[in-house]
Amino acid sequence: MGKESNETKLESTQAKPAHHAIAVAKGDGIGPEIMDAVLSIFRATNVPLDFEYVDMGKSIYDQGYSAGMTTDAKEKIEQYGILFKGPMETPKGKGVKSVNVTARKVWNTFANKRVFKSLHGVDTVFSRAGIPVDITIVRENIEDTYGAIEHMITHDVALCRRFATRPGALQVHRYAFELARKKGARKVTCGHKANIMKLTDGLFLEVFYEVAKDYPDLVANDVIVDDLAMKLVSRPHEFDIVVLPNLQGDIISDLCAGLVGGLGFAPSANIGDNISIFEAVHGTAPDIAGQNKANPTALLLSGIMMLRHLGLTGSAAKIENALLYTLEQGVRTADFGDKNMPALGTTDFAQAIIGNLGQMPSYSKSSYAAHPDAFEHNPPKKLSQNIMRVTPKPSERIIGVDFFVESEDQPDVCASKFQAVLDARYELTMISNRGTQVWPTGSIYTECINQHRVRVEVANEGEMSQQAVLELGARVAGAFKICTIEYLMEYGGKKSFSLAQGQ
Ligand code: NAI
């Protein structure tokens, strides 16, 4: 294909784009290499953006900023509402938190949009079979185990609290359905594990179908996440928009990256009402860092999403067409493509794209006009206090308590000690160990660790006050070390806690 003669005309049909300032953090490992490559393409395209570099990542942790970003970085990002970031290293094990996750959570980027689309010139098992892949994962982005609220509750037992909230699910599901409409999709699928995690994933799924009622034009269905993984690798063309809880969404995203040629082709946008963050799905690739080998495509595609988000649809399409044309020519970095063709380094790959600005690919040309990613950006609102999201509250009662106690007692011994501190107002109903019932019935083959969960319920379907819970707790503390306490709640007359396995 020759040069696109209408290029300038198409650019000029748009209102003259406003100049935006955005915050840019180059990141660690391959981050600076791929970010420089992408920004060189942006500059060659004269995208109307001012890049304000901010300090985030490993070197900033090393300087003693435990959140992984400087105060100046935080202020600039909150001012501009856009962060374009390279991957950042999270030191493993105990200590500091991931700055990637911190950034998503602090600024409430509730939906992580990850687009996996076959690219002509990127060979995969599906492209060889003539099956196009075009899946968008919308991953819940701020809750779930990524709350990372973890405690050692005995020397042998680590416990993670997993948040699933109605306001959080409402935001992410509504975003997924709106995106489906903009994309012209037919179907939105919810992936989950609600068959096992009945309250957390159960809430996520319940809200999905509540929101779906407002979108009768779209098919809404759900698939258990393990089945989803199998279906995605065998029939990816049957999926369009898939919305998932955080951890499951993260894992399924990498699976989808494999469907379209690998992590080098997986862009992502972390969308919030005020601040949005654009980054590749992949990490810092320490194995190839500093070698000018990394594939900048995923970051470039993330940047293209960002341009559309800002309404710079002309620049986005021009760059995307140059990229698609370049890939079609068999130009490649070492991680993909025809091994008989020479692999270019990161900088030469970017130069090849720059050389092809204005070219049009033969397949899947980018649209200069409507696009599902376009015009999402709103400048950050000036807030004077944190937004509090709550939904109407039904009636509530405390009808018992789960005491998590440290104990090496056999279950029946633990039960006797508990019964000794309970009076007639309470019933000991169950003891579980690692989630499996071991008292009043259970299996002798259930191996135990040094922490029992002991369930006490109010007798005769009564209820108890917080004070009564604390008084009871004080008595239990005379016999056991209490690791943690959970109320057994009833909301709207419905028991709102799970049974133990085997109960
Ligand atoms: P990774 O994504 O960095 O690397 C996995 C494999 O993919 C490696 O073999 C790597 O060479 C390859 N790869 C990744 N991106 C590539 C690219 N653009 N071009 C060519 N090959 C590429 O995952 P890993 O090794 O698990 O994580 C390394 C570090 O990155 C960790 O510190 C992790 O915490 C961090 N990380 C950061 C993320 C972010 O900033 N959003 C996301 C994922 C990981």
Coordinates of C-alpha atoms and ligand atoms in Angstrom, one line a residue:
M1 CA 0.0 0.0 0.0
G2 CA 1.2 3.5 -0.7
K3 CA 1.1 6.6 1.4
E4 CA -2.3 7.6 2.7
S5 CA -3.0 10.7 0.6
N6 CA -6.0 11.6 2.8
E7 CA -3.9 11.6 5.9
T8 CA -3.7 15.3 6.4
K9 CA -7.3 15.8 5.4
L10 CA -8.4 13.2 8.0
E11 CA -6.2 14.9 10.7
S12 CA -7.6 18.3 9.8
T13 CA -11.3 17.1 9.9
Q14 CA -10.9 17.0 13.7
A15 CA -11.1 20.1 15.8
K16 CA -7.5 21.3 16.5
P17 CA -6.5 19.1 19.5
A18 CA -5.7 20.9 22.7
H19 CA -2.2 20.6 24.1
H20 CA -2.2 18.3 27.1
A21 CA 0.5 17.9 29.7
I22 CA 0.9 14.3 30.9
A23 CA 3.1 12.7 33.6
V24 CA 5.6 10.2 32.3
A25 CA 7.5 7.7 34.4
K26 CA 10.0 5.6 32.5
G27 CA 10.1 2.8 34.9
D28 CA 12.8 0.1 35.6
G29 CA 14.5 -2.6 33.6
I30 CA 13.5 -2.3 30.0
G31 CA 11.2 0.6 30.9
P32 CA 13.5 3.5 29.9
E33 CA 14.4 1.8 26.6
I34 CA 10.8 1.1 25.5
M35 CA 9.5 4.5 26.8
D36 CA 12.3 6.4 24.9
A37 CA 11.3 4.4 21.8
V38 CA 7.6 5.2 22.1
L39 CA 8.2 8.9 22.9
S40 CA 10.5 9.1 19.8
I41 CA 7.5 7.9 17.7
F42 CA 5.1 10.4 19.4
R43 CA 7.6 13.3 18.8
A44 CA 8.0 12.3 15.2
T45 CA 4.2 12.4 14.9
N46 CA 4.1 15.8 16.6
V47 CA 1.5 14.6 19.0
P48 CA 0.3 17.7 21.0
L49 CA 1.5 16.5 24.4
D50 CA 4.0 17.9 26.9
F51 CA 5.8 15.1 28.7
E52 CA 6.5 15.9 32.3
Y53 CA 8.9 13.2 33.7
V54 CA 8.2 12.1 37.2
D55 CA 10.2 9.9 39.6
M56 CA 8.7 6.5 40.4
G57 CA 10.0 2.9 40.8
K58 CA 13.0 1.1 42.2
S59 CA 15.5 3.9 42.4
I60 CA 12.9 5.9 44.3
Y61 CA 12.3 3.1 46.8
D62 CA 16.1 2.9 47.2
Q63 CA 16.1 6.6 48.1
G64 CA 13.7 5.8 51.0
Y65 CA 10.3 6.6 49.5
S66 CA 8.3 3.6 50.7
A67 CA 5.4 4.2 48.3
G68 CA 7.8 4.2 45.4
M69 CA 7.0 7.7 44.2
T70 CA 8.1 11.2 45.1
T71 CA 5.7 13.9 46.4
D72 CA 6.4 15.8 43.3
A73 CA 5.4 12.8 41.1
K74 CA 2.1 12.4 43.1
E75 CA 1.3 16.1 42.8
K76 CA 1.9 16.2 39.0
I77 CA -0.1 13.1 38.3
E78 CA -3.0 14.4 40.4
Q79 CA -2.8 17.7 38.4
Y80 CA -2.6 16.2 34.9
G81 CA -4.9 13.2 35.4
I82 CA -2.8 11.1 33.1
L83 CA 0.2 8.9 33.9
F84 CA 2.1 7.1 31.1
K85 CA 4.3 4.6 32.7
G86 CA 6.9 2.0 32.0
P87 CA 7.0 -1.2 34.0
M88 CA 8.3 -0.9 37.6
E89 CA 10.1 -3.5 39.7
T90 CA 8.6 -4.6 43.0
P91 CA 11.1 -5.8 45.5
K92 CA 10.0 -9.4 46.4
G93 CA 8.9 -10.7 49.8
K94 CA 8.3 -8.6 52.9
G95 CA 8.6 -4.8 53.1
V96 CA 7.6 -2.3 50.4
K97 CA 4.4 -2.5 48.4
S98 CA 4.2 -2.6 44.6
V99 CA 4.2 0.9 43.2
N100 CA 2.2 -0.3 40.2
V101 CA -0.6 -1.5 42.5
T102 CA -0.3 1.5 44.8
A103 CA -0.7 3.9 41.8
R104 CA -3.8 2.0 40.6
K105 CA -5.4 1.9 44.1
V106 CA -4.5 5.4 45.4
W107 CA -6.1 7.1 42.3
N108 CA -9.1 4.7 42.1
T109 CA -8.4 3.4 38.6
F110 CA -11.2 0.9 39.1
A111 CA -11.1 -0.7 35.6
N112 CA -8.0 -2.2 34.0
K113 CA -8.8 -2.4 30.3
R114 CA -6.5 -4.8 28.5
V115 CA -6.9 -5.3 24.7
F116 CA -5.8 -8.5 23.0
K117 CA -6.1 -8.3 19.2
S118 CA -4.5 -10.3 16.5
L119 CA -2.0 -8.3 14.6
H120 CA -1.2 -9.0 11.0
G121 CA 2.4 -10.0 10.8
V122 CA 2.5 -11.5 14.3
D123 CA 2.3 -15.2 13.8
T124 CA 0.3 -17.3 16.4
V125 CA -1.5 -20.6 16.3
F126 CA -4.7 -18.7 15.8
S127 CA -3.5 -16.5 13.0
R128 CA -2.2 -19.6 11.2
A129 CA -5.7 -21.2 11.6
G130 CA -7.3 -18.0 10.2
I131 CA -9.1 -17.3 13.6
P132 CA -9.0 -13.6 14.5
V133 CA -8.8 -12.8 18.2
D134 CA -10.2 -9.5 19.6
I135 CA -10.8 -9.8 23.3
T136 CA -11.0 -7.0 25.8
I137 CA -10.4 -8.0 29.4
V138 CA -11.8 -5.5 32.0
R139 CA -10.1 -6.4 35.2
E140 CA -11.4 -5.1 38.5
N141 CA -8.4 -3.1 39.5
I142 CA -8.3 -2.0 43.2
E143 CA -9.9 -4.7 45.3
D144 CA -9.6 -8.5 45.8
T145 CA -6.4 -10.0 47.1
Y146 CA -4.6 -6.9 45.7
G147 CA -5.7 -5.2 48.9
A148 CA -2.8 -7.3 50.1
I149 CA -4.1 -7.0 53.7
E150 CA -2.0 -9.8 55.1
H151 CA -1.1 -10.9 58.6
M152 CA 0.7 -13.8 60.2
I153 CA -1.9 -14.8 62.7
T154 CA 0.2 -17.6 64.2
H155 CA 3.8 -18.4 63.5
D156 CA 2.6 -21.0 61.0
V157 CA -0.4 -19.2 59.5
A158 CA -0.6 -16.3 57.1
L159 CA -4.0 -14.8 56.4
C160 CA -5.0 -12.6 53.5
R161 CA -8.2 -10.5 53.5
R162 CA -9.8 -10.2 50.2
F163 CA -12.1 -7.3 49.5
A164 CA -15.0 -7.5 47.1
T165 CA -17.4 -4.5 47.4
R166 CA -20.7 -3.6 45.9
P167 CA -19.6 0.0 45.0
G168 CA -16.4 -1.4 43.4
A169 CA -18.3 -4.1 41.4
L170 CA -20.8 -1.5 40.3
Q171 CA -18.1 0.8 38.9
V172 CA -16.2 -1.9 37.0
H173 CA -19.3 -3.7 35.6
R174 CA -20.9 -0.5 34.4
Y175 CA -17.6 0.4 32.7
A176 CA -17.5 -3.0 31.0
F177 CA -21.0 -2.7 29.6
E178 CA -20.5 0.9 28.4
L179 CA -17.3 -0.2 26.7
A180 CA -19.2 -3.1 25.0
R181 CA -21.7 -0.6 23.6
K182 CA -19.0 1.7 22.3
K183 CA -17.1 -1.3 20.8
G184 CA -20.3 -2.6 19.2
A185 CA -19.8 -5.8 21.0
R186 CA -22.6 -8.3 21.3
K187 CA -21.7 -10.0 24.6
V188 CA -20.2 -9.3 28.0
T189 CA -18.9 -12.3 30.0
C190 CA -18.2 -12.3 33.7
G191 CA -15.4 -14.7 34.8
H192 CA -15.5 -15.7 38.4
K193 CA -15.2 -18.4 41.0
A194 CA -18.5 -17.8 42.8
N195 CA -19.1 -21.5 43.1
I196 CA -16.3 -21.6 45.7
M197 CA -16.0 -18.0 47.0
K198 CA -19.7 -17.5 47.4
L199 CA -19.7 -14.2 49.2
T200 CA -16.8 -12.3 47.5
D201 CA -17.1 -13.6 43.9
G202 CA -20.8 -14.2 44.6
L203 CA -21.2 -10.4 45.2
F204 CA -19.2 -9.6 42.0
L205 CA -21.4 -11.9 40.0
E206 CA -24.7 -10.7 41.6
V207 CA -23.8 -7.1 40.8
F208 CA -22.8 -8.1 37.2
Y209 CA -26.4 -9.3 36.5
E210 CA -27.9 -6.3 38.3
V211 CA -26.0 -3.9 36.0
A212 CA -26.7 -6.1 33.0
K213 CA -30.4 -5.3 33.4
D214 CA -29.6 -1.8 32.2
Y215 CA -28.1 -3.1 29.0
P216 CA -30.8 -5.3 27.4
D217 CA -29.2 -4.9 24.0
L218 CA -26.2 -6.9 25.2
V219 CA -26.0 -10.6 26.0
A220 CA -24.7 -11.1 29.6
N221 CA -23.3 -14.4 30.6
D222 CA -20.9 -15.8 33.1
V223 CA -18.3 -18.6 33.1
I224 CA -16.3 -20.1 36.0
V225 CA -12.7 -18.9 35.6
D226 CA -11.1 -22.3 35.1
D227 CA -13.6 -23.2 32.4
L228 CA -13.0 -19.7 31.0
A229 CA -9.3 -20.4 30.7
M230 CA -9.9 -23.6 28.8
K231 CA -12.5 -21.9 26.5
L232 CA -10.3 -19.0 25.8
V233 CA -7.5 -21.2 24.5
S234 CA -9.8 -23.4 22.5
R235 CA -12.4 -20.9 21.2
P236 CA -11.1 -17.3 21.7
H237 CA -13.3 -15.9 18.9
E238 CA -16.4 -16.6 21.0
F239 CA -15.4 -13.9 23.5
D240 CA -15.6 -10.2 23.3
I241 CA -15.6 -8.2 26.6
V242 CA -14.7 -10.3 29.7
V243 CA -14.9 -8.7 33.1
L244 CA -13.1 -10.4 36.0
P245 CA -12.1 -9.9 39.6
N246 CA -8.5 -8.5 40.0
L247 CA -6.3 -11.6 40.5
Q248 CA -8.3 -13.7 38.1
G249 CA -8.2 -10.9 35.6
D250 CA -4.5 -10.6 35.9
I251 CA -3.9 -14.3 35.2
I252 CA -6.4 -14.5 32.4
S253 CA -4.8 -11.4 30.8
D254 CA -1.5 -13.1 30.4
L255 CA -3.3 -16.1 28.9
C256 CA -4.9 -13.8 26.4
A257 CA -1.5 -12.2 25.7
G258 CA -0.3 -15.6 24.7
L259 CA -3.2 -15.9 22.2
V260 CA -2.0 -12.8 20.2
G261 CA 1.7 -13.3 20.2
G262 CA 2.9 -12.7 23.8
L263 CA 3.4 -10.0 26.3
G264 CA 5.1 -7.8 23.8
F265 CA 1.6 -7.1 22.3
A266 CA -0.5 -6.6 25.3
P267 CA -1.5 -2.9 26.1
S268 CA -3.5 -1.7 29.1
A269 CA -5.3 1.3 30.5
N270 CA -6.1 1.7 34.2
I271 CA -9.2 3.8 34.0
G272 CA -10.5 6.1 36.8
D273 CA -13.0 8.9 36.9
N274 CA -10.2 11.5 37.5
I275 CA -6.9 9.8 36.9
S276 CA -6.0 7.1 34.3
I277 CA -2.7 5.2 33.9
F278 CA -1.5 3.7 30.7
E279 CA 1.1 1.0 30.7
A280 CA 2.0 -2.3 29.1
V281 CA 0.8 -5.6 30.7
H282 CA 4.4 -6.9 30.9
G283 CA 7.0 -6.3 33.6
T284 CA 10.5 -5.0 33.6
A285 CA 12.0 -8.0 31.8
P286 CA 15.2 -8.0 33.8
D287 CA 16.6 -10.8 31.6
I288 CA 16.9 -8.5 28.6
A289 CA 17.1 -5.1 30.3
G290 CA 19.8 -2.7 29.0
Q291 CA 20.4 -4.8 25.8
N292 CA 18.2 -2.8 23.4
K293 CA 16.3 -6.0 22.7
A294 CA 12.9 -5.2 24.2
N295 CA 9.8 -5.0 22.1
P296 CA 8.2 -1.6 22.6
T297 CA 4.9 -2.6 20.9
A298 CA 2.8 -3.2 24.0
L299 CA 3.8 0.2 25.5
L300 CA 3.2 1.8 22.1
L301 CA -0.3 0.3 21.9
S302 CA -0.9 1.5 25.5
G303 CA 0.2 5.0 24.3
I304 CA -2.2 4.8 21.4
M305 CA -5.0 3.9 23.8
M306 CA -3.9 7.0 25.8
L307 CA -4.0 9.3 22.8
R308 CA -7.5 8.1 22.0
H309 CA -8.5 8.5 25.6
L310 CA -7.4 12.1 25.3
G311 CA -9.3 12.6 22.1
L312 CA -6.2 12.6 19.9
T313 CA -7.7 10.1 17.5
G314 CA -6.0 11.3 14.4
S315 CA -2.5 10.9 15.9
A316 CA -3.5 7.6 17.4
A317 CA -4.7 6.2 14.1
K318 CA -1.6 7.6 12.2
I319 CA 0.8 5.8 14.6
E320 CA -1.3 2.6 14.8
N321 CA -1.4 2.4 11.0
A322 CA 2.4 2.9 10.8
L323 CA 2.9 0.2 13.4
L324 CA 0.5 -2.3 11.7
Y325 CA 2.2 -1.5 8.3
T326 CA 5.6 -2.1 9.9
L327 CA 4.5 -5.5 11.4
E328 CA 3.1 -6.5 8.1
Q329 CA 6.5 -5.9 6.5
G330 CA 7.9 -8.6 8.8
V331 CA 9.9 -6.0 10.8
R332 CA 10.4 -7.6 14.2
T333 CA 12.2 -7.6 17.5
A334 CA 13.7 -10.8 18.8
D335 CA 10.7 -12.0 20.7
F336 CA 8.4 -12.6 17.7
G337 CA 8.1 -13.0 14.0
D338 CA 9.8 -14.9 11.3
K339 CA 13.1 -16.1 12.6
N340 CA 14.5 -16.0 9.0
M341 CA 14.1 -12.2 9.1
P342 CA 16.8 -10.3 11.1
A343 CA 15.6 -9.1 14.5
L344 CA 15.9 -5.3 15.1
G345 CA 16.8 -3.7 18.4
T346 CA 14.3 -1.5 20.3
T347 CA 15.6 1.7 18.8
D348 CA 15.8 0.5 15.2
F349 CA 12.3 -1.0 15.5
A350 CA 11.0 2.4 16.6
Q351 CA 12.9 4.1 13.7
A352 CA 11.2 1.7 11.3
I353 CA 7.8 2.7 12.6
I354 CA 8.8 6.4 12.3
G355 CA 9.9 5.8 8.7
N356 CA 6.5 4.3 8.0
L357 CA 4.4 7.1 9.4
G358 CA 1.8 7.9 6.8
Q359 CA 1.7 4.3 5.4
M360 CA -1.4 2.3 5.5
P361 CA -1.5 -1.5 6.3
S362 CA -3.4 -3.8 4.0
Y363 CA -5.4 -5.3 6.8
S364 CA -7.2 -3.8 9.8
K365 CA -6.6 -0.1 9.1
S366 CA -7.2 2.1 12.1
S367 CA -10.1 4.3 12.1
Y368 CA -9.5 8.0 12.4
A369 CA -13.0 8.6 13.8
A370 CA -15.1 6.6 16.3
H371 CA -13.2 4.2 18.5
P372 CA -14.3 2.6 21.8
D373 CA -11.2 4.1 23.6
A374 CA -11.8 7.6 22.4
F375 CA -12.7 10.7 24.4
E376 CA -12.8 9.1 27.9
H377 CA -10.7 11.7 29.6
N378 CA -12.1 14.3 32.0
P379 CA -9.6 16.6 33.7
P380 CA -9.4 15.7 37.4
K381 CA -12.1 17.3 39.6
K382 CA -10.9 19.4 42.5
L383 CA -12.0 17.4 45.5
S384 CA -12.0 18.7 49.1
Q385 CA -12.6 15.3 50.7
N386 CA -12.5 11.6 49.8
I387 CA -15.5 10.3 47.9
M388 CA -17.6 7.9 50.0
R389 CA -19.4 5.4 48.0
V390 CA -22.2 3.6 49.8
T391 CA -25.4 1.8 48.7
P392 CA -28.7 1.7 50.7
K393 CA -28.3 -0.5 53.8
P394 CA -30.8 -3.3 54.6
S395 CA -31.6 -4.3 58.2
E396 CA -28.6 -5.9 60.0
R397 CA -28.1 -8.1 63.1
I398 CA -25.0 -9.7 64.7
I399 CA -26.1 -13.3 65.2
G400 CA -22.8 -14.8 66.3
V401 CA -19.0 -14.7 66.2
D402 CA -16.2 -16.6 64.5
F403 CA -13.2 -16.7 66.9
F404 CA -9.9 -17.5 65.1
V405 CA -7.8 -18.9 68.0
E406 CA -4.3 -20.2 68.2
S407 CA -4.5 -23.8 69.5
E408 CA -2.8 -27.1 69.1
D409 CA -5.7 -28.8 70.9
Q410 CA -7.6 -31.6 69.2
P411 CA -11.0 -30.3 68.0
D412 CA -13.0 -32.0 70.8
V413 CA -10.6 -30.6 73.5
C414 CA -10.9 -27.1 71.9
A415 CA -14.7 -27.5 71.9
S416 CA -14.7 -28.4 75.7
K417 CA -12.6 -25.4 76.6
F418 CA -14.9 -23.2 74.6
Q419 CA -18.0 -24.7 76.1
A420 CA -16.6 -23.9 79.6
V421 CA -16.6 -20.2 78.9
L422 CA -20.0 -20.0 77.1
D423 CA -23.3 -19.5 79.0
A424 CA -26.8 -20.5 78.0
R425 CA -27.2 -17.5 75.6
Y426 CA -24.7 -19.0 73.2
E427 CA -24.2 -22.2 71.2
L428 CA -20.9 -23.6 69.9
T429 CA -22.0 -24.6 66.4
M430 CA -18.8 -25.5 64.6
I431 CA -15.0 -25.7 64.6
S432 CA -13.1 -25.6 61.3
N433 CA -9.4 -25.8 60.6
R434 CA -8.1 -24.3 57.3
G435 CA -11.7 -23.9 56.3
T436 CA -12.8 -27.5 56.8
Q437 CA -15.1 -28.6 59.6
V438 CA -13.4 -30.7 62.2
W439 CA -16.1 -30.5 65.0
P440 CA -18.8 -31.6 65.8
T441 CA -18.3 -33.9 62.9
G442 CA -15.4 -34.3 60.4
S443 CA -12.8 -36.7 59.2
I444 CA -9.9 -38.0 61.2
Y445 CA -7.9 -37.6 58.0
T446 CA -8.3 -33.8 58.0
E447 CA -4.9 -32.6 59.0
C448 CA -4.9 -29.6 61.3
I449 CA -2.6 -26.6 61.9
N450 CA -2.3 -24.5 65.0
Q451 CA -5.3 -22.3 64.4
H452 CA -9.0 -23.2 64.8
R453 CA -11.9 -21.1 63.7
V454 CA -14.6 -21.5 66.4
R455 CA -18.1 -20.5 65.6
V456 CA -20.4 -19.3 68.4
E457 CA -24.0 -18.4 67.5
V458 CA -26.6 -16.7 69.7
A459 CA -29.1 -19.3 71.0
N460 CA -32.8 -19.2 69.9
E461 CA -32.2 -17.2 66.8
G462 CA -31.3 -14.1 69.0
E463 CA -28.9 -11.4 68.3
M464 CA -26.0 -9.8 70.2
S465 CA -24.5 -6.3 70.6
Q466 CA -20.9 -5.3 69.9
Q467 CA -20.4 -5.0 73.7
A468 CA -21.7 -8.6 74.1
V469 CA -19.1 -9.8 71.5
L470 CA -16.3 -8.0 73.3
E471 CA -17.4 -9.4 76.7
L472 CA -17.5 -12.9 75.3
G473 CA -14.2 -12.2 73.6
A474 CA -12.7 -11.3 77.0
R475 CA -13.8 -14.6 78.5
V476 CA -12.5 -16.5 75.5
A477 CA -9.1 -14.7 75.8
G478 CA -8.8 -16.3 79.3
A479 CA -8.5 -19.7 77.6
F480 CA -7.0 -19.0 74.2
K481 CA -4.9 -16.5 72.2
I482 CA -7.5 -14.9 69.9
C483 CA -5.9 -14.3 66.5
T484 CA -8.9 -12.4 64.9
I485 CA -12.6 -12.1 65.4
E486 CA -15.4 -11.9 62.7
Y487 CA -19.0 -11.1 63.4
L488 CA -21.6 -13.4 61.9
M489 CA -23.9 -10.9 60.2
E490 CA -27.4 -11.1 58.9
Y491 CA -28.2 -8.4 56.3
G492 CA -31.8 -8.1 55.2
G493 CA -32.7 -11.3 57.1
K494 CA -30.0 -13.3 55.1
K495 CA -27.1 -15.0 56.7
S496 CA -24.0 -13.3 55.3
F497 CA -21.2 -15.6 56.1
S498 CA -20.0 -18.9 54.6
L499 CA -20.3 -22.4 55.9
A500 CA -17.2 -24.4 56.6
Q501 CA -16.3 -27.1 54.1
G502 CA -18.2 -30.2 55.2
Q503 CA -20.6 -28.3 57.4
Ligands
NAI1 P1 8.0 -9.8 32.8 O1 6.8 -9.4 32.1 O2 8.9 -8.7 33.1 O3 8.8 -10.9 31.9 C1 8.3 -12.1 31.5 C2 9.0 -12.6 30.3 O4 8.5 -11.9 29.1 C3 10.5 -12.4 30.3 O5 11.1 -13.5 29.6 C4 10.8 -11.1 29.5 O6 12.0 -11.1 28.8 C5 9.6 -11.2 28.5 N1 9.2 -9.9 28.1 C6 8.4 -9.0 28.9 N2 8.2 -7.9 28.2 C7 8.9 -8.0 27.1 C8 9.1 -7.1 26.0 N3 8.5 -5.8 26.0 N4 9.8 -7.5 24.9 C9 10.3 -8.7 24.9 N5 10.2 -9.6 25.9 C10 9.5 -9.2 27.0 O7 7.6 -10.6 34.1 P2 8.4 -11.0 35.4 O8 9.8 -11.4 35.0 O9 7.5 -11.8 36.1 O10 8.6 -9.6 36.2 C11 9.8 -8.8 36.3 C12 9.5 -7.6 37.2 O11 8.5 -6.8 36.6 C13 9.0 -7.9 38.6 O12 9.7 -7.0 39.5 C14 7.6 -7.6 38.6 O13 7.1 -7.2 39.9 C15 7.5 -6.4 37.6 N6 6.2 -6.3 36.9 C16 5.8 -5.0 36.8 C17 4.6 -4.8 36.1 C18 4.2 -3.4 35.9 O14 5.0 -2.4 36.1 N7 2.9 -3.1 35.6 C19 3.8 -5.9 35.6 C20 4.4 -7.2 35.8 C21 5.5 -7.4 36.5

